[in-house]
Amino acid sequence: MRIAISGTYCTGKTTTALALSIASGIPLTHARTMRELLPEIFPGKTLRQCRFHELMVLGMKRFEERIRAEAALGDRFISDGCSLQEWLYGSTRLLTGADPAESPWLMKLKKLFHPLEWTLFRHQIRSFEAVVKAYAQTHYDRFFHLPLEFPFVADGHRPTSERFRYASEERLLQAYSDTGITATLVGGTLEQRLANLLGHLGLSPVVPVHTAAAMAIQQRSTQFDAVPMEQPH
């Protein structure tokens, strides 16, 4: 049973996937975030300073790590996100620009003054799209989609906005449709989500739902939220 907990940004994927793993006993895979990859690949930069080709490199590195982690677990895992996430981050920037906080006029000016960079990125991300969609179609058995229920919390790191989140949500839903993926919608509180997921999967919890939810929140805080922000030189 290869399970993908999918959704756009700040929808609770990591906490929900952690809780499901704790409650079910099924191992969890988690690709390193761009925050973790950035100091290794582009030291001294922030995500807001990254050019389009650098965002592409980060997305491909995440995809590589996701493939390795999932392959190591064979046919039984819960994936925090799915292969579509790596494409989605870059793809939405075709609509919002490299930094979603910039105005549409500034985005047009950048496209005007850097046409080659923009065109190259568009071709690269579309090729990447074909790869990640093919992987998603063949490497997951169940998809669960977490809707936009929680407000975006700016962390000073991710160049993301409400406009970006809703644009990426539309693209992700369209990607499910384009690939013939049936994604089951799971919303509500963390405990409600967890109970619904276990029900859809026909699993009895090995750890009580309320306990698994509390443990997931704690693990999210200590393991993932504790990752330091990048520090530009």
PDB file of C-alpha atoms in Angstrom:
ATOM      1  CA  MET A   1       0.000   0.000   0.000  1.00  0.00           C
ATOM      2  CA  ARG A   2       1.774   3.121  -1.289  1.00  0.00           C
ATOM      3  CA  ILE A   3      -0.060   6.141   0.104  1.00  0.00           C
ATOM      4  CA  ALA A   4       0.411   9.771  -0.965  1.00  0.00           C
ATOM      5  CA  ILE A   5      -0.733  12.620   1.290  1.00  0.00           C
ATOM      6  CA  SER A   6      -0.980  15.371  -1.299  1.00  0.00           C
ATOM      7  CA  GLY A   7      -1.863  19.051  -1.276  1.00  0.00           C
ATOM      8  CA  THR A   8      -0.409  22.489  -1.782  1.00  0.00           C
ATOM      9  CA  TYR A   9       1.426  24.659   0.778  1.00  0.00           C
ATOM     10  CA  CYS A  10       0.392  25.005   4.434  1.00  0.00           C
ATOM     11  CA  THR A  11      -2.342  22.357   4.187  1.00  0.00           C
ATOM     12  CA  GLY A  12      -0.887  20.174   6.937  1.00  0.00           C
ATOM     13  CA  LYS A  13       0.681  17.441   4.784  1.00  0.00           C
ATOM     14  CA  THR A  14       3.647  16.750   7.043  1.00  0.00           C
ATOM     15  CA  THR A  15       1.662  16.648  10.303  1.00  0.00           C
ATOM     16  CA  THR A  16      -1.105  14.541   8.751  1.00  0.00           C
ATOM     17  CA  ALA A  17       1.373  12.097   7.176  1.00  0.00           C
ATOM     18  CA  LEU A  18       3.247  11.808  10.490  1.00  0.00           C
ATOM     19  CA  ALA A  19       0.005  11.134  12.378  1.00  0.00           C
ATOM     20  CA  LEU A  20      -1.101   8.482   9.885  1.00  0.00           C
ATOM     21  CA  SER A  21       2.283   6.776  10.075  1.00  0.00           C
ATOM     22  CA  ILE A  22       2.166   6.706  13.891  1.00  0.00           C
ATOM     23  CA  ALA A  23      -1.443   5.500  14.006  1.00  0.00           C
ATOM     24  CA  SER A  24      -1.068   2.843  11.294  1.00  0.00           C
ATOM     25  CA  GLY A  25       2.507   1.670  11.795  1.00  0.00           C
ATOM     26  CA  ILE A  26       3.217   2.198   8.077  1.00  0.00           C
ATOM     27  CA  PRO A  27       6.632   3.838   7.520  1.00  0.00           C
ATOM     28  CA  LEU A  28       6.791   7.455   6.382  1.00  0.00           C
ATOM     29  CA  THR A  29       8.920   8.968   3.621  1.00  0.00           C
ATOM     30  CA  HIS A  30       9.794  12.651   3.621  1.00  0.00           C
ATOM     31  CA  ALA A  31      11.861  14.432   0.982  1.00  0.00           C
ATOM     32  CA  ARG A  32      14.105  17.113   2.413  1.00  0.00           C
ATOM     33  CA  THR A  33      12.694  20.606   2.084  1.00  0.00           C
ATOM     34  CA  MET A  34      14.242  23.319  -0.050  1.00  0.00           C
ATOM     35  CA  ARG A  35      15.207  25.020   3.209  1.00  0.00           C
ATOM     36  CA  GLU A  36      17.421  22.004   3.971  1.00  0.00           C
ATOM     37  CA  LEU A  37      18.767  21.599   0.436  1.00  0.00           C
ATOM     38  CA  LEU A  38      19.555  25.238  -0.260  1.00  0.00           C
ATOM     39  CA  PRO A  39      22.687  25.615   1.949  1.00  0.00           C
ATOM     40  CA  GLU A  40      24.215  22.540   0.300  1.00  0.00           C
ATOM     41  CA  ILE A  41      23.461  23.389  -3.309  1.00  0.00           C
ATOM     42  CA  PHE A  42      23.456  27.212  -3.339  1.00  0.00           C
ATOM     43  CA  PRO A  43      25.210  28.288  -0.118  1.00  0.00           C
ATOM     44  CA  GLY A  44      24.681  31.862   0.967  1.00  0.00           C
ATOM     45  CA  LYS A  45      21.384  32.293  -0.918  1.00  0.00           C
ATOM     46  CA  THR A  46      17.802  32.572   0.238  1.00  0.00           C
ATOM     47  CA  LEU A  47      14.930  31.108  -1.756  1.00  0.00           C
ATOM     48  CA  ARG A  48      13.794  34.618  -2.631  1.00  0.00           C
ATOM     49  CA  GLN A  49      17.180  35.234  -4.251  1.00  0.00           C
ATOM     50  CA  CYS A  50      17.086  32.072  -6.388  1.00  0.00           C
ATOM     51  CA  ARG A  51      16.742  32.423 -10.139  1.00  0.00           C
ATOM     52  CA  PHE A  52      14.429  30.181 -12.142  1.00  0.00           C
ATOM     53  CA  HIS A  53      17.150  27.678 -13.093  1.00  0.00           C
ATOM     54  CA  GLU A  54      18.169  27.384  -9.427  1.00  0.00           C
ATOM     55  CA  LEU A  55      14.587  26.628  -8.372  1.00  0.00           C
ATOM     56  CA  MET A  56      14.569  23.954 -11.072  1.00  0.00           C
ATOM     57  CA  VAL A  57      17.720  22.358  -9.646  1.00  0.00           C
ATOM     58  CA  LEU A  58      16.221  22.314  -6.134  1.00  0.00           C
ATOM     59  CA  GLY A  59      13.011  20.707  -7.399  1.00  0.00           C
ATOM     60  CA  MET A  60      14.900  17.996  -9.266  1.00  0.00           C
ATOM     61  CA  LYS A  61      17.051  17.270  -6.215  1.00  0.00           C
ATOM     62  CA  ARG A  62      13.923  16.854  -4.075  1.00  0.00           C
ATOM     63  CA  PHE A  63      12.448  14.518  -6.679  1.00  0.00           C
ATOM     64  CA  GLU A  64      15.626  12.426  -6.668  1.00  0.00           C
ATOM     65  CA  GLU A  65      15.542  12.115  -2.879  1.00  0.00           C
ATOM     66  CA  ARG A  66      11.843  11.223  -2.936  1.00  0.00           C
ATOM     67  CA  ILE A  67      12.453   8.419  -5.459  1.00  0.00           C
ATOM     68  CA  ARG A  68      15.303   6.986  -3.370  1.00  0.00           C
ATOM     69  CA  ALA A  69      13.326   7.103  -0.111  1.00  0.00           C
ATOM     70  CA  GLU A  70      10.217   5.507  -1.586  1.00  0.00           C
ATOM     71  CA  ALA A  71      12.176   2.822  -3.460  1.00  0.00           C
ATOM     72  CA  ALA A  72      13.912   1.845  -0.215  1.00  0.00           C
ATOM     73  CA  LEU A  73      10.534   1.057   1.384  1.00  0.00           C
ATOM     74  CA  GLY A  74       9.173  -1.001  -1.511  1.00  0.00           C
ATOM     75  CA  ASP A  75       5.394  -1.271  -1.716  1.00  0.00           C
ATOM     76  CA  ARG A  76       4.461  -0.131   1.805  1.00  0.00           C
ATOM     77  CA  PHE A  77       4.891   3.520   2.741  1.00  0.00           C
ATOM     78  CA  ILE A  78       3.191   6.836   3.403  1.00  0.00           C
ATOM     79  CA  SER A  79       4.620   9.711   1.385  1.00  0.00           C
ATOM     80  CA  ASP A  80       4.585  13.239   2.785  1.00  0.00           C
ATOM     81  CA  GLY A  81       3.492  14.838  -0.470  1.00  0.00           C
ATOM     82  CA  CYS A  82       4.060  13.120  -3.807  1.00  0.00           C
ATOM     83  CA  SER A  83       6.127  13.533  -6.944  1.00  0.00           C
ATOM     84  CA  LEU A  84       3.733  16.210  -8.202  1.00  0.00           C
ATOM     85  CA  GLN A  85       4.849  18.568  -5.407  1.00  0.00           C
ATOM     86  CA  GLU A  86       8.315  19.114  -6.885  1.00  0.00           C
ATOM     87  CA  TRP A  87       6.846  20.116 -10.245  1.00  0.00           C
ATOM     88  CA  LEU A  88       4.049  22.168  -8.681  1.00  0.00           C
ATOM     89  CA  TYR A  89       6.371  24.566  -6.875  1.00  0.00           C
ATOM     90  CA  GLY A  90       8.151  25.580 -10.059  1.00  0.00           C
ATOM     91  CA  SER A  91       5.140  25.347 -12.337  1.00  0.00           C
ATOM     92  CA  THR A  92       3.087  27.861 -10.357  1.00  0.00           C
ATOM     93  CA  ARG A  93       5.888  30.363 -10.783  1.00  0.00           C
ATOM     94  CA  LEU A  94       5.013  30.503 -14.466  1.00  0.00           C
ATOM     95  CA  LEU A  95       1.946  32.369 -13.204  1.00  0.00           C
ATOM     96  CA  THR A  96       3.307  34.265 -10.203  1.00  0.00           C
ATOM     97  CA  GLY A  97       6.965  34.847 -11.032  1.00  0.00           C
ATOM     98  CA  ALA A  98       9.972  33.629  -9.045  1.00  0.00           C
ATOM     99  CA  ASP A  99       8.814  35.642  -6.030  1.00  0.00           C
ATOM    100  CA  PRO A 100       5.002  35.629  -5.616  1.00  0.00           C
ATOM    101  CA  ALA A 101       5.203  38.823  -3.565  1.00  0.00           C
ATOM    102  CA  GLU A 102       6.239  40.842  -6.599  1.00  0.00           C
ATOM    103  CA  SER A 103       3.641  42.739  -8.578  1.00  0.00           C
ATOM    104  CA  PRO A 104       2.342  41.477 -11.943  1.00  0.00           C
ATOM    105  CA  TRP A 105       3.973  44.510 -13.581  1.00  0.00           C
ATOM    106  CA  LEU A 106       7.385  43.642 -12.140  1.00  0.00           C
ATOM    107  CA  MET A 107       6.942  40.084 -13.325  1.00  0.00           C
ATOM    108  CA  LYS A 108       6.223  41.358 -16.858  1.00  0.00           C
ATOM    109  CA  LEU A 109       9.306  43.552 -16.771  1.00  0.00           C
ATOM    110  CA  LYS A 110      11.487  40.607 -15.727  1.00  0.00           C
ATOM    111  CA  LYS A 111      10.083  38.518 -18.575  1.00  0.00           C
ATOM    112  CA  LEU A 112      10.770  41.392 -20.964  1.00  0.00           C
ATOM    113  CA  PHE A 113      14.387  41.898 -19.866  1.00  0.00           C
ATOM    114  CA  HIS A 114      15.205  38.197 -19.392  1.00  0.00           C
ATOM    115  CA  PRO A 115      13.282  36.442 -22.201  1.00  0.00           C
ATOM    116  CA  LEU A 116      15.785  33.598 -22.654  1.00  0.00           C
ATOM    117  CA  GLU A 117      15.791  32.680 -18.970  1.00  0.00           C
ATOM    118  CA  TRP A 118      11.984  32.702 -18.871  1.00  0.00           C
ATOM    119  CA  THR A 119      11.609  30.631 -22.048  1.00  0.00           C
ATOM    120  CA  LEU A 120      14.187  28.078 -20.918  1.00  0.00           C
ATOM    121  CA  PHE A 121      12.510  27.664 -17.545  1.00  0.00           C
ATOM    122  CA  ARG A 122       9.113  27.189 -19.202  1.00  0.00           C
ATOM    123  CA  HIS A 123      10.462  24.391 -21.404  1.00  0.00           C
ATOM    124  CA  GLN A 124      12.324  22.770 -18.505  1.00  0.00           C
ATOM    125  CA  ILE A 125       9.344  22.754 -16.158  1.00  0.00           C
ATOM    126  CA  ARG A 126       7.077  21.284 -18.836  1.00  0.00           C
ATOM    127  CA  SER A 127       9.537  18.455 -19.468  1.00  0.00           C
ATOM    128  CA  PHE A 128       9.802  17.889 -15.714  1.00  0.00           C
ATOM    129  CA  GLU A 129       5.994  17.795 -15.553  1.00  0.00           C
ATOM    130  CA  ALA A 130       5.865  14.792 -17.883  1.00  0.00           C
ATOM    131  CA  VAL A 131       8.359  12.894 -15.720  1.00  0.00           C
ATOM    132  CA  VAL A 132       6.692  13.521 -12.349  1.00  0.00           C
ATOM    133  CA  LYS A 133       3.210  12.810 -13.688  1.00  0.00           C
ATOM    134  CA  ALA A 134       4.334   9.469 -15.120  1.00  0.00           C
ATOM    135  CA  TYR A 135       5.897   8.611 -11.767  1.00  0.00           C
ATOM    136  CA  ALA A 136       2.742   9.601  -9.865  1.00  0.00           C
ATOM    137  CA  GLN A 137       0.576   7.411 -12.088  1.00  0.00           C
ATOM    138  CA  THR A 138       2.633   4.287 -11.455  1.00  0.00           C
ATOM    139  CA  HIS A 139       4.178   4.603  -7.992  1.00  0.00           C
ATOM    140  CA  TYR A 140       1.241   5.305  -5.658  1.00  0.00           C
ATOM    141  CA  ASP A 141      -1.805   3.179  -4.865  1.00  0.00           C
ATOM    142  CA  ARG A 142      -3.879   5.763  -2.983  1.00  0.00           C
ATOM    143  CA  PHE A 143      -3.969   9.548  -3.158  1.00  0.00           C
ATOM    144  CA  PHE A 144      -5.449  11.699  -0.410  1.00  0.00           C
ATOM    145  CA  HIS A 145      -5.805  15.423  -1.067  1.00  0.00           C
ATOM    146  CA  LEU A 146      -5.744  17.970   1.753  1.00  0.00           C
ATOM    147  CA  PRO A 147      -7.700  21.115   0.812  1.00  0.00           C
ATOM    148  CA  LEU A 148      -6.858  24.737   1.606  1.00  0.00           C
ATOM    149  CA  GLU A 149      -8.458  24.997   5.026  1.00  0.00           C
ATOM    150  CA  PHE A 150      -5.760  26.707   7.081  1.00  0.00           C
ATOM    151  CA  PRO A 151      -4.423  30.252   6.576  1.00  0.00           C
ATOM    152  CA  PHE A 152      -0.949  30.673   5.186  1.00  0.00           C
ATOM    153  CA  VAL A 153       1.620  31.424   7.876  1.00  0.00           C
ATOM    154  CA  ALA A 154       4.590  33.380   6.525  1.00  0.00           C
ATOM    155  CA  ASP A 155       7.858  32.023   7.916  1.00  0.00           C
ATOM    156  CA  GLY A 156      10.182  34.557   6.318  1.00  0.00           C
ATOM    157  CA  HIS A 157      11.673  31.781   4.191  1.00  0.00           C
ATOM    158  CA  ARG A 158       9.310  30.446   1.579  1.00  0.00           C
ATOM    159  CA  PRO A 159       8.421  32.912  -1.199  1.00  0.00           C
ATOM    160  CA  THR A 160       4.780  31.901  -1.016  1.00  0.00           C
ATOM    161  CA  SER A 161       1.530  33.862  -0.797  1.00  0.00           C
ATOM    162  CA  GLU A 162      -2.199  33.253  -0.709  1.00  0.00           C
ATOM    163  CA  ARG A 163      -2.317  33.974  -4.444  1.00  0.00           C
ATOM    164  CA  PHE A 164       0.417  31.389  -4.983  1.00  0.00           C
ATOM    165  CA  ARG A 165      -1.350  28.793  -2.823  1.00  0.00           C
ATOM    166  CA  TYR A 166      -4.675  29.087  -4.646  1.00  0.00           C
ATOM    167  CA  ALA A 167      -2.990  29.062  -8.058  1.00  0.00           C
ATOM    168  CA  SER A 168      -1.031  25.938  -7.137  1.00  0.00           C
ATOM    169  CA  GLU A 169      -4.179  24.297  -5.749  1.00  0.00           C
ATOM    170  CA  GLU A 170      -5.876  24.740  -9.127  1.00  0.00           C
ATOM    171  CA  ARG A 171      -2.863  23.317 -10.947  1.00  0.00           C
ATOM    172  CA  LEU A 172      -2.647  20.327  -8.618  1.00  0.00           C
ATOM    173  CA  LEU A 173      -6.344  19.479  -9.024  1.00  0.00           C
ATOM    174  CA  GLN A 174      -5.936  19.760 -12.789  1.00  0.00           C
ATOM    175  CA  ALA A 175      -2.904  17.456 -12.628  1.00  0.00           C
ATOM    176  CA  TYR A 176      -4.996  14.772 -10.911  1.00  0.00           C
ATOM    177  CA  SER A 177      -7.560  15.079 -13.699  1.00  0.00           C
ATOM    178  CA  ASP A 178      -4.964  15.050 -16.484  1.00  0.00           C
ATOM    179  CA  THR A 179      -3.331  11.883 -15.157  1.00  0.00           C
ATOM    180  CA  GLY A 180      -6.535  10.035 -14.261  1.00  0.00           C
ATOM    181  CA  ILE A 181      -5.619  10.040 -10.564  1.00  0.00           C
ATOM    182  CA  THR A 182      -8.511   9.754  -8.135  1.00  0.00           C
ATOM    183  CA  ALA A 183      -7.586  11.795  -5.074  1.00  0.00           C
ATOM    184  CA  THR A 184      -9.837  11.362  -2.035  1.00  0.00           C
ATOM    185  CA  LEU A 185     -10.516  14.674  -0.288  1.00  0.00           C
ATOM    186  CA  VAL A 186      -9.759  14.597   3.442  1.00  0.00           C
ATOM    187  CA  GLY A 187     -10.420  17.710   5.530  1.00  0.00           C
ATOM    188  CA  GLY A 188     -11.199  18.804   9.058  1.00  0.00           C
ATOM    189  CA  THR A 189      -9.080  18.862  12.177  1.00  0.00           C
ATOM    190  CA  LEU A 190      -6.012  16.666  12.440  1.00  0.00           C
ATOM    191  CA  GLU A 191      -7.903  14.042  14.440  1.00  0.00           C
ATOM    192  CA  GLN A 192     -10.813  14.123  11.979  1.00  0.00           C
ATOM    193  CA  ARG A 193      -8.439  13.742   9.054  1.00  0.00           C
ATOM    194  CA  LEU A 194      -6.669  10.860  10.740  1.00  0.00           C
ATOM    195  CA  ALA A 195      -9.880   9.022  11.574  1.00  0.00           C
ATOM    196  CA  ASN A 196     -11.124   9.478   7.985  1.00  0.00           C
ATOM    197  CA  LEU A 197      -7.832   8.270   6.507  1.00  0.00           C
ATOM    198  CA  LEU A 198      -7.838   5.135   8.628  1.00  0.00           C
ATOM    199  CA  GLY A 199     -11.448   4.519   7.610  1.00  0.00           C
ATOM    200  CA  HIS A 200     -10.753   4.945   3.895  1.00  0.00           C
ATOM    201  CA  LEU A 201      -7.791   2.575   4.165  1.00  0.00           C
ATOM    202  CA  GLY A 202      -9.677   0.015   6.263  1.00  0.00           C
ATOM    203  CA  LEU A 203      -7.020   0.141   8.987  1.00  0.00           C
ATOM    204  CA  SER A 204      -7.370  -0.215  12.738  1.00  0.00           C
ATOM    205  CA  PRO A 205      -5.079   2.148  14.645  1.00  0.00           C
ATOM    206  CA  VAL A 206      -2.119   0.633  16.481  1.00  0.00           C
ATOM    207  CA  VAL A 207      -1.901   3.929  18.399  1.00  0.00           C
ATOM    208  CA  PRO A 208      -5.117   5.785  19.409  1.00  0.00           C
ATOM    209  CA  VAL A 209      -6.076   8.636  17.094  1.00  0.00           C
ATOM    210  CA  HIS A 210      -5.799  11.392  19.703  1.00  0.00           C
ATOM    211  CA  THR A 211      -2.414  10.092  20.865  1.00  0.00           C
ATOM    212  CA  ALA A 212      -1.077   9.781  17.301  1.00  0.00           C
ATOM    213  CA  ALA A 213      -2.235  13.337  16.527  1.00  0.00           C
ATOM    214  CA  ALA A 214      -0.492  14.747  19.616  1.00  0.00           C
ATOM    215  CA  MET A 215       2.704  12.817  18.851  1.00  0.00           C
ATOM    216  CA  ALA A 216       2.682  14.054  15.250  1.00  0.00           C
ATOM    217  CA  ILE A 217       2.402  17.682  16.345  1.00  0.00           C
ATOM    218  CA  GLN A 218       5.315  17.198  18.727  1.00  0.00           C
ATOM    219  CA  GLN A 219       7.467  15.463  16.105  1.00  0.00           C
ATOM    220  CA  ARG A 220       6.679  18.149  13.551  1.00  0.00           C
ATOM    221  CA  SER A 221       7.866  20.770  16.005  1.00  0.00           C
ATOM    222  CA  THR A 222      11.094  19.039  17.011  1.00  0.00           C
ATOM    223  CA  GLN A 223      12.108  17.412  13.709  1.00  0.00           C
ATOM    224  CA  PHE A 224      10.919  19.703  10.947  1.00  0.00           C
ATOM    225  CA  ASP A 225      10.164  23.168  12.333  1.00  0.00           C
ATOM    226  CA  ALA A 226      13.549  23.158  14.076  1.00  0.00           C
ATOM    227  CA  VAL A 227      15.422  23.135  10.766  1.00  0.00           C
ATOM    228  CA  PRO A 228      17.282  26.493  10.723  1.00  0.00           C
ATOM    229  CA  MET A 229      16.536  29.185   8.170  1.00  0.00           C
ATOM    230  CA  GLU A 230      19.115  29.839   5.490  1.00  0.00           C
ATOM    231  CA  GLN A 231      21.473  32.696   6.223  1.00  0.00           C
ATOM    232  CA  PRO A 232      22.559  34.816   3.244  1.00  0.00           C
ATOM    233  CA  HIS A 233      26.145  36.059   3.159  1.00  0.00           C
TER     234      HIS A 233
END
